[in-house]
Amino acid sequence: IGNVGALNDAIHGGRVHEVVLVSEALHEQNAAEIARQISVKRPQIVLIAGPTSSGKTTFSRRLTIQLLALGISPYPLELDNYFLARDETLAGEDGQPDFEALEALRLSLLAEHLEQLLAGRKVQLPRYDFESGRPEAGEYVQLRRGQLIIMEGIHGLDPRLLPPALGGRAFKIYVSALTQLNLDRHNRVSTTDTRLLRRIVRDARERGYSARDTIARWESVRRGEKKYIFPYQEHADVMFNSALVYELSALKLLAEPLLRQVPHGVPEFIEAKRLLTFLEWFLPIEANLIPENSIVREFIGGSILREFRAWRSK
């Protein structure tokens, strides 16, 4: 399926189950191959990075399941818990705390905890309270012998995240939704549009944001990606493509009503109208056809991996 016409033909011809299942099987194959590489190289840290709405969270959990199947038990260390207090965070161009900057993290504390954990010592991890904007004392953790650490975040590929001694013990994965579908022989589907539609649907469901809100923030998000993520993508050991050939058909039924609510006359209306016109190319797919562990579920809801917590320390 190389273009939207072929996808629509498959949907109209009753082959949508085959398209969905084969697409998901290819994802599973890729995740399994990455897990196999990790099992061979035996790093102590696995870093997962990628731009917003690339599916990092679901991928990290699917990778964890593949590692468990190989007898490797990763412990998830959440980078968000290493934020500086809000009043200590440097301001960005808009005058608000810039949580996307690497300097917003307590890097020295992160390095200290990683070294202690990998040495087998018990560590009290921090926990960041997003309501108060301050770090608090978290749980005590001690890794089992041979247990690796898995960290997901936008700075995973930035060489400044870890000190050189630890950086050499890390396996780095870049996750991106590199859409390979074309509209026709001359026009391809934009990867950025796919991620924006993913985010519009997820923001509405999880955060109560309107499509107008998400579109208004999108340029700022894109600036952060160009500054903090894209310059380091070549540092990855492997790339995982989270795009699915059928996903825009699945997002269509949820995204269209949200986009139609953007009022005429506001700056975001033109972009909303463009996205609505773009979605007209696609026949819809009902959500009940999508497996519960699919990356698409991270955005439309109903993911069986949302509460998945298989990791255990001592």
Tab-separated table of N, CA and C in Angstrom, residues 54-196:
chain	number	residue	atom	x	y	z
A	54	SER	N	5.371	10.823	18.738
A	54	SER	CA	6.010	9.784	17.918
A	54	SER	C	5.709	8.384	18.454
A	55	GLY	N	5.050	8.293	19.606
A	55	GLY	CA	4.698	6.978	20.147
A	55	GLY	C	5.769	6.382	21.043
A	56	LYS	N	6.596	7.224	21.657
A	56	LYS	CA	7.706	6.742	22.489
A	56	LYS	C	7.226	5.884	23.657
A	57	THR	N	6.138	6.312	24.300
A	57	THR	CA	5.682	5.608	25.504
A	57	THR	C	5.229	4.194	25.179
A	58	THR	N	4.370	4.058	24.167
A	58	THR	CA	3.909	2.715	23.798
A	58	THR	C	5.059	1.866	23.293
A	59	PHE	N	5.944	2.463	22.495
A	59	PHE	CA	7.089	1.695	22.005
A	59	PHE	C	7.944	1.194	23.163
A	60	SER	N	8.212	2.043	24.145
A	60	SER	CA	9.075	1.626	25.256
A	60	SER	C	8.463	0.445	26.003
A	61	ARG	N	7.142	0.413	26.104
A	61	ARG	CA	6.492	-0.695	26.811
A	61	ARG	C	6.429	-1.960	25.958
A	62	ARG	N	6.254	-1.787	24.658
A	62	ARG	CA	6.306	-2.960	23.782
A	62	ARG	C	7.726	-3.521	23.732
A	63	LEU	N	8.711	-2.648	23.752
A	63	LEU	CA	10.098	-3.112	23.799
A	63	LEU	C	10.373	-3.843	25.106
A	64	THR	N	9.836	-3.335	26.196
A	64	THR	CA	10.015	-3.985	27.492
A	64	THR	C	9.456	-5.402	27.468
A	65	ILE	N	8.295	-5.580	26.853
A	65	ILE	CA	7.698	-6.910	26.761
A	65	ILE	C	8.598	-7.847	25.955
A	66	GLN	N	9.161	-7.336	24.860
A	66	GLN	CA	10.080	-8.153	24.060
A	66	GLN	C	11.338	-8.508	24.858
A	67	LEU	N	11.838	-7.560	25.661
A	67	LEU	CA	13.008	-7.843	26.493
A	67	LEU	C	12.680	-8.874	27.571
A	68	LEU	N	11.494	-8.759	28.156
A	68	LEU	CA	11.076	-9.753	29.155
A	68	LEU	C	11.013	-11.148	28.549
A	69	ALA	N	10.561	-11.214	27.300
A	69	ALA	CA	10.488	-12.512	26.611
A	69	ALA	C	11.872	-13.114	26.403
A	70	LEU	N	12.901	-12.250	26.403
A	70	LEU	CA	14.290	-12.705	26.261
A	70	LEU	C	14.973	-12.879	27.619
A	71	GLY	N	14.207	-12.728	28.696
A	71	GLY	CA	14.770	-12.903	30.039
A	71	GLY	C	15.482	-11.674	30.570
A	72	ILE	N	15.233	-10.506	29.970
A	72	ILE	CA	15.865	-9.256	30.398
A	72	ILE	C	14.796	-8.359	31.010
A	73	SER	N	15.025	-7.913	32.242
A	73	SER	CA	14.019	-7.128	32.950
A	73	SER	C	14.496	-5.686	33.114
A	74	PRO	N	13.974	-4.740	32.322
A	74	PRO	CA	14.409	-3.341	32.447
A	74	PRO	C	13.655	-2.611	33.556
A	75	TYR	N	14.342	-1.664	34.195
A	75	TYR	CA	13.686	-0.802	35.179
A	75	TYR	C	13.500	0.580	34.551
A	76	PRO	N	12.264	1.145	34.558
A	76	PRO	CA	12.030	2.443	33.927
A	76	PRO	C	12.371	3.588	34.871
A	77	LEU	N	13.319	4.394	34.481
A	77	LEU	CA	13.679	5.583	35.253
A	77	LEU	C	13.090	6.789	34.532
A	78	GLU	N	12.209	7.517	35.194
A	78	GLU	CA	11.488	8.603	34.557
A	78	GLU	C	12.270	9.910	34.650
A	79	LEU	N	12.664	10.433	33.504
A	79	LEU	CA	13.443	11.673	33.475
A	79	LEU	C	12.654	12.861	34.021
A	80	ASP	N	11.331	12.829	33.883
A	80	ASP	CA	10.510	13.944	34.372
A	80	ASP	C	10.695	14.179	35.866
A	81	ASN	N	11.057	13.131	36.597
A	81	ASN	CA	11.230	13.275	38.043
A	81	ASN	C	12.512	14.012	38.415
A	82	TYR	N	13.348	14.305	37.427
A	82	TYR	CA	14.614	15.006	37.690
A	82	TYR	C	14.546	16.481	37.285
A	83	PHE	N	13.328	16.993	37.075
A	83	PHE	CA	13.192	18.416	36.797
A	83	PHE	C	13.645	19.249	37.993
A	84	LEU	N	14.229	20.409	37.691
A	84	LEU	CA	14.467	21.412	38.718
A	84	LEU	C	13.123	21.948	39.210
A	85	ALA	N	13.134	22.561	40.394
A	85	ALA	CA	11.934	23.252	40.845
A	85	ALA	C	11.547	24.306	39.814
A	86	ARG	N	10.256	24.540	39.697
A	86	ARG	CA	9.773	25.449	38.666
A	86	ARG	C	10.401	26.838	38.778
A	87	ASP	N	10.566	27.311	40.021
A	87	ASP	CA	11.127	28.659	40.197
A	87	ASP	C	12.629	28.703	39.958
A	88	GLU	N	13.260	27.549	39.759
A	88	GLU	CA	14.686	27.492	39.453
A	88	GLU	C	14.937	27.240	37.964
A	89	THR	N	13.878	26.974	37.212
A	89	THR	CA	14.007	26.631	35.807
A	89	THR	C	14.155	27.888	34.957
A	90	LEU	N	15.130	27.866	34.061
A	90	LEU	CA	15.353	29.019	33.187
A	90	LEU	C	14.135	29.265	32.301
A	91	ALA	N	13.859	30.529	32.053
A	91	ALA	CA	12.722	30.897	31.214
A	91	ALA	C	13.076	30.785	29.737
A	92	GLY	N	12.089	30.440	28.930
A	92	GLY	CA	12.268	30.386	27.492
A	92	GLY	C	11.949	31.723	26.854
A	93	GLU	N	11.803	31.719	25.530
A	93	GLU	CA	11.537	32.957	24.797
A	93	GLU	C	10.205	33.586	25.178
A	94	ASP	N	9.238	32.744	25.625
A	94	ASP	CA	7.926	33.269	25.992
A	94	ASP	C	7.843	33.724	27.441
A	95	GLY	N	8.980	33.650	28.155
A	95	GLY	CA	9.002	34.086	29.544
A	95	GLY	C	8.550	33.033	30.535
A	96	GLN	N	8.094	31.876	30.042
A	96	GLN	CA	7.656	30.781	30.894
A	96	GLN	C	8.801	29.795	31.105
A	97	PRO	N	8.758	29.000	32.209
A	97	PRO	CA	9.811	28.004	32.433
A	97	PRO	C	9.965	27.073	31.229
A	98	ASP	N	11.182	26.910	30.765
A	98	ASP	CA	11.440	26.081	29.588
A	98	ASP	C	11.775	24.658	30.036
A	99	PHE	N	10.733	23.832	30.174
A	99	PHE	CA	10.931	22.455	30.634
A	99	PHE	C	11.519	21.564	29.544
A	100	GLU	N	11.574	22.057	28.299
A	100	GLU	CA	12.132	21.254	27.218
A	100	GLU	C	13.647	21.393	27.115
A	101	ALA	N	14.212	22.376	27.795
A	101	ALA	CA	15.664	22.555	27.768
A	101	ALA	C	16.342	21.495	28.626
A	102	LEU	N	17.497	21.013	28.174
A	102	LEU	CA	18.246	20.029	28.953
A	102	LEU	C	18.597	20.575	30.329
A	103	GLU	N	18.827	21.884	30.410
A	103	GLU	CA	19.205	22.528	31.667
A	103	GLU	C	18.069	22.527	32.684
A	104	ALA	N	16.868	22.112	32.271
A	104	ALA	CA	15.747	22.015	33.209
A	104	ALA	C	15.847	20.764	34.078
A	105	LEU	N	16.796	19.875	33.755
A	105	LEU	CA	16.989	18.640	34.518
A	105	LEU	C	18.165	18.757	35.487
A	106	ARG	N	18.051	18.065	36.607
A	106	ARG	CA	19.157	17.999	37.571
A	106	ARG	C	20.118	16.898	37.110
A	107	LEU	N	20.984	17.262	36.184
A	107	LEU	CA	21.838	16.284	35.516
A	107	LEU	C	22.846	15.636	36.461
A	108	SER	N	23.386	16.407	37.389
A	108	SER	CA	24.382	15.837	38.313
A	108	SER	C	23.731	14.796	39.218
A	109	LEU	N	22.504	15.065	39.668
A	109	LEU	CA	21.793	14.094	40.510
A	109	LEU	C	21.440	12.846	39.705
A	110	LEU	N	21.030	13.035	38.453
A	110	LEU	CA	20.719	11.895	37.583
A	110	LEU	C	21.948	11.015	37.405
A	111	ALA	N	23.096	11.619	37.115
A	111	ALA	CA	24.330	10.853	36.926
A	111	ALA	C	24.704	10.095	38.202
A	112	GLU	N	24.580	10.775	39.345
A	112	GLU	CA	24.903	10.143	40.633
A	112	GLU	C	24.010	8.936	40.891
A	113	HIS	N	22.711	9.075	40.635
A	113	HIS	CA	21.774	7.971	40.875
A	113	HIS	C	22.016	6.810	39.910
A	114	LEU	N	22.307	7.119	38.644
A	114	LEU	CA	22.577	6.053	37.676
A	114	LEU	C	23.806	5.245	38.080
A	115	GLU	N	24.860	5.937	38.485
A	115	GLU	CA	26.084	5.245	38.894
A	115	GLU	C	25.829	4.360	40.110
A	116	GLN	N	25.059	4.857	41.078
A	116	GLN	CA	24.760	4.077	42.278
A	116	GLN	C	23.877	2.878	41.959
A	117	LEU	N	22.870	3.086	41.129
A	117	LEU	CA	21.971	1.987	40.772
A	117	LEU	C	22.715	0.883	40.027
A	118	LEU	N	23.545	1.283	39.073
A	118	LEU	CA	24.279	0.289	38.288
A	118	LEU	C	25.347	-0.419	39.112
A	119	ALA	N	25.744	0.199	40.232
A	119	ALA	CA	26.693	-0.446	41.150
A	119	ALA	C	25.989	-1.363	42.138
A	120	GLY	N	24.647	-1.426	42.050
A	120	GLY	CA	23.891	-2.329	42.910
A	120	GLY	C	23.480	-1.741	44.239
A	121	ARG	N	23.634	-0.422	44.392
A	121	ARG	CA	23.284	0.197	45.670
A	121	ARG	C	21.824	0.656	45.683
A	122	LYS	N	21.266	0.768	46.884
A	122	LYS	CA	19.895	1.239	47.042
A	122	LYS	C	19.891	2.763	46.967
A	123	VAL	N	18.937	3.300	46.208
A	123	VAL	CA	18.866	4.740	45.961
A	123	VAL	C	17.434	5.220	46.200
A	124	GLN	N	17.310	6.379	46.847
A	124	GLN	CA	15.999	7.008	46.952
A	124	GLN	C	15.832	7.958	45.777
A	125	LEU	N	14.923	7.625	44.888
A	125	LEU	CA	14.705	8.414	43.685
A	125	LEU	C	13.839	9.638	43.995
A	126	PRO	N	13.964	10.686	43.208
A	126	PRO	CA	13.077	11.842	43.387
A	126	PRO	C	11.733	11.599	42.712
A	127	ARG	N	10.767	12.389	43.095
A	127	ARG	CA	9.463	12.400	42.427
A	127	ARG	C	9.065	13.851	42.230
A	128	TYR	N	8.699	14.193	41.010
A	128	TYR	CA	8.376	15.594	40.727
A	128	TYR	C	6.878	15.819	40.840
A	129	ASP	N	6.493	16.783	41.661
A	129	ASP	CA	5.090	17.149	41.834
A	129	ASP	C	4.768	18.278	40.849
A	130	PHE	N	4.035	17.964	39.802
A	130	PHE	CA	3.758	18.955	38.767
A	130	PHE	C	2.770	20.021	39.234
A	131	GLU	N	1.987	19.727	40.270
A	131	GLU	CA	1.056	20.739	40.782
A	131	GLU	C	1.808	21.842	41.526
A	132	SER	N	2.720	21.439	42.415
A	132	SER	CA	3.483	22.431	43.178
A	132	SER	C	4.711	22.919	42.414
A	133	GLY	N	5.145	22.133	41.422
A	133	GLY	CA	6.329	22.500	40.664
A	133	GLY	C	7.621	22.298	41.421
A	134	ARG	N	7.598	21.316	42.348
A	134	ARG	CA	8.801	21.069	43.164
A	134	ARG	C	9.086	19.573	43.247
A	135	PRO	N	10.380	19.207	43.322
A	135	PRO	CA	10.723	17.791	43.509
A	135	PRO	C	10.487	17.348	44.951
A	136	GLU	N	10.129	16.078	45.094
A	136	GLU	CA	9.922	15.488	46.416
A	136	GLU	C	10.711	14.187	46.507
A	137	ALA	N	10.792	13.649	47.719
A	137	ALA	CA	11.439	12.352	47.913
A	137	ALA	C	10.534	11.250	47.367
A	138	GLY	N	11.110	10.339	46.599
A	138	GLY	CA	10.342	9.246	46.023
A	138	GLY	C	10.676	7.912	46.663
A	139	GLU	N	10.479	6.832	45.901
A	139	GLU	CA	10.667	5.487	46.429
A	139	GLU	C	12.141	5.086	46.430
A	140	TYR	N	12.456	4.100	47.288
A	140	TYR	CA	13.786	3.500	47.306
A	140	TYR	C	13.826	2.378	46.275
A	141	VAL	N	14.908	2.340	45.520
A	141	VAL	CA	15.047	1.350	44.452
A	141	VAL	C	16.438	0.736	44.510
A	142	GLN	N	16.497	-0.571	44.327
A	142	GLN	CA	17.773	-1.269	44.177
A	142	GLN	C	17.605	-2.288	43.060
A	143	LEU	N	18.419	-2.183	42.038
A	143	LEU	CA	18.289	-3.063	40.888
A	143	LEU	C	18.778	-4.466	41.203
A	144	ARG	N	18.156	-5.424	40.538
A	144	ARG	CA	18.653	-6.795	40.622
A	144	ARG	C	19.907	-6.918	39.771
A	145	ARG	N	20.681	-7.925	40.040
A	145	ARG	CA	21.916	-8.151	39.301
A	145	ARG	C	21.614	-8.302	37.801
A	146	GLY	N	22.300	-7.518	36.977
A	146	GLY	CA	22.131	-7.608	35.534
A	146	GLY	C	20.928	-6.849	34.991
A	147	GLN	N	20.144	-6.214	35.875
A	147	GLN	CA	18.964	-5.480	35.421
A	147	GLN	C	19.383	-4.171	34.767
A	148	LEU	N	18.836	-3.882	33.584
A	148	LEU	CA	19.198	-2.642	32.899
A	148	LEU	C	18.164	-1.555	33.187
A	149	ILE	N	18.544	-0.328	32.898
A	149	ILE	CA	17.673	0.833	33.098
A	149	ILE	C	17.187	1.309	31.736
A	150	ILE	N	15.908	1.610	31.644
A	150	ILE	CA	15.354	2.147	30.401
A	150	ILE	C	14.810	3.543	30.696
A	151	MET	N	15.229	4.532	29.888
A	151	MET	CA	14.800	5.913	30.084
A	151	MET	C	14.228	6.456	28.783
A	152	GLU	N	13.064	7.093	28.889
A	152	GLU	CA	12.394	7.664	27.726
A	152	GLU	C	12.256	9.166	27.930
A	153	GLY	N	12.611	9.938	26.907
A	153	GLY	CA	12.484	11.387	27.012
A	153	GLY	C	13.067	12.077	25.803
A	154	ILE	N	12.764	13.358	25.642
A	154	ILE	CA	13.190	14.056	24.430
A	154	ILE	C	14.704	14.219	24.353
A	155	HIS	N	15.401	14.146	25.500
A	155	HIS	CA	16.843	14.381	25.512
A	155	HIS	C	17.666	13.083	25.487
A	156	GLY	N	17.022	11.973	25.195
A	156	GLY	CA	17.707	10.692	25.269
A	156	GLY	C	18.931	10.562	24.386
A	157	LEU	N	18.977	11.308	23.274
A	157	LEU	CA	20.108	11.209	22.353
A	157	LEU	C	21.124	12.330	22.531
A	158	ASP	N	20.839	13.277	23.395
A	158	ASP	CA	21.757	14.387	23.643
A	158	ASP	C	22.966	13.872	24.420
A	159	PRO	N	24.174	13.989	23.871
A	159	PRO	CA	25.359	13.448	24.557
A	159	PRO	C	25.627	14.102	25.910
A	160	ARG	N	25.005	15.242	26.169
A	160	ARG	CA	25.214	15.914	27.454
A	160	ARG	C	24.337	15.338	28.561
A	161	LEU	N	23.386	14.463	28.210
A	161	LEU	CA	22.479	13.917	29.219
A	161	LEU	C	23.224	13.077	30.251
A	162	LEU	N	24.183	12.274	29.766
A	162	LEU	CA	24.942	11.381	30.641
A	162	LEU	C	26.414	11.757	30.608
A	163	PRO	N	27.130	11.543	31.717
A	163	PRO	CA	28.582	11.728	31.676
A	163	PRO	C	29.213	10.705	30.741
A	164	PRO	N	30.393	10.979	30.178
A	164	PRO	CA	31.002	10.084	29.183
A	164	PRO	C	31.117	8.632	29.642
A	165	ALA	N	31.404	8.419	30.919
A	165	ALA	CA	31.571	7.045	31.423
A	165	ALA	C	30.287	6.247	31.306
A	166	LEU	N	29.156	6.911	31.493
A	166	LEU	CA	27.871	6.226	31.383
A	166	LEU	C	27.365	6.205	29.947
A	167	GLY	N	27.693	7.239	29.190
A	167	GLY	CA	27.238	7.307	27.806
A	167	GLY	C	27.722	6.126	26.984
A	168	GLY	N	28.901	5.635	27.299
A	168	GLY	CA	29.453	4.494	26.583
A	168	GLY	C	28.790	3.183	26.926
A	169	ARG	N	27.933	3.198	27.962
A	169	ARG	CA	27.239	1.975	28.378
A	169	ARG	C	25.761	2.011	28.010
A	170	ALA	N	25.403	2.954	27.106
A	170	ALA	CA	24.000	3.154	26.747
A	170	ALA	C	23.717	2.713	25.311
A	171	PHE	N	22.514	2.204	25.093
A	171	PHE	CA	22.001	1.850	23.772
A	171	PHE	C	20.901	2.863	23.459
A	172	LYS	N	21.042	3.567	22.322
A	172	LYS	CA	20.163	4.694	22.041
A	172	LYS	C	19.211	4.376	20.883
A	173	ILE	N	17.928	4.677	21.120
A	173	ILE	CA	16.884	4.396	20.133
A	173	ILE	C	16.159	5.689	19.782
A	174	TYR	N	16.011	5.939	18.498
A	174	TYR	CA	15.265	7.108	18.031
A	174	TYR	C	13.934	6.638	17.464
A	175	VAL	N	12.841	7.184	18.000
A	175	VAL	CA	11.496	6.826	17.555
A	175	VAL	C	10.924	7.984	16.745
A	176	SER	N	10.446	7.697	15.549
A	176	SER	CA	9.861	8.741	14.713
A	176	SER	C	8.777	8.142	13.832
A	177	ALA	N	7.752	8.940	13.556
A	177	ALA	CA	6.649	8.474	12.704
A	177	ALA	C	6.920	8.889	11.262
A	178	LEU	N	7.757	8.132	10.589
A	178	LEU	CA	8.156	8.468	9.213
A	178	LEU	C	7.136	7.897	8.229
A	179	THR	N	6.072	8.651	8.016
A	179	THR	CA	4.979	8.214	7.153
A	179	THR	C	5.483	7.962	5.732
A	180	GLN	N	5.191	6.790	5.209
A	180	GLN	CA	5.652	6.426	3.871
A	180	GLN	C	4.519	6.420	2.844
A	181	LEU	N	3.344	6.831	3.285
A	181	LEU	CA	2.176	6.843	2.398
A	181	LEU	C	2.177	8.098	1.531
A	182	ASN	N	1.783	7.967	0.283
A	182	ASN	CA	1.641	9.104	-0.630
A	182	ASN	C	0.164	9.403	-0.865
A	183	LEU	N	-0.147	10.688	-1.098
A	183	LEU	CA	-1.509	11.044	-1.508
A	183	LEU	C	-1.746	10.609	-2.952
A	184	ASP	N	-0.748	10.853	-3.788
A	184	ASP	CA	-0.804	10.433	-5.187
A	184	ASP	C	0.639	10.271	-5.675
A	185	ARG	N	0.856	10.242	-6.962
A	185	ARG	CA	2.198	9.989	-7.494
A	185	ARG	C	3.161	11.133	-7.216
A	186	HIS	N	2.650	12.301	-6.881
A	186	HIS	CA	3.509	13.479	-6.752
A	186	HIS	C	3.526	14.097	-5.353
A	187	ASN	N	2.606	13.698	-4.487
A	187	ASN	CA	2.481	14.322	-3.168
A	187	ASN	C	2.473	13.272	-2.070
A	188	ARG	N	3.370	13.429	-1.109
A	188	ARG	CA	3.432	12.461	-0.017
A	188	ARG	C	2.686	12.994	1.202
A	189	VAL	N	2.332	12.081	2.098
A	189	VAL	CA	1.694	12.453	3.360
A	189	VAL	C	2.769	12.986	4.294
A	190	SER	N	2.549	14.145	4.850
A	190	SER	CA	3.530	14.776	5.733
A	190	SER	C	3.616	14.062	7.071
A	191	THR	N	4.835	13.733	7.467
A	191	THR	CA	5.062	13.142	8.788
A	191	THR	C	4.604	14.088	9.897
A	192	THR	N	4.838	15.379	9.705
A	192	THR	CA	4.436	16.374	10.699
A	192	THR	C	2.920	16.419	10.844
A	193	ASP	N	2.190	16.306	9.743
A	193	ASP	CA	0.725	16.300	9.815
A	193	ASP	C	0.224	15.093	10.596
A	194	THR	N	0.844	13.948	10.383
A	194	THR	CA	0.438	12.748	11.119
A	194	THR	C	0.617	12.958	12.617
A	195	ARG	N	1.753	13.513	13.012
A	195	ARG	CA	2.002	13.734	14.441
A	195	ARG	C	1.066	14.786	15.017
A	196	LEU	N	0.778	15.826	14.246
A	196	LEU	CA	-0.137	16.864	14.721
A	196	LEU	C	-1.532	16.293	14.937
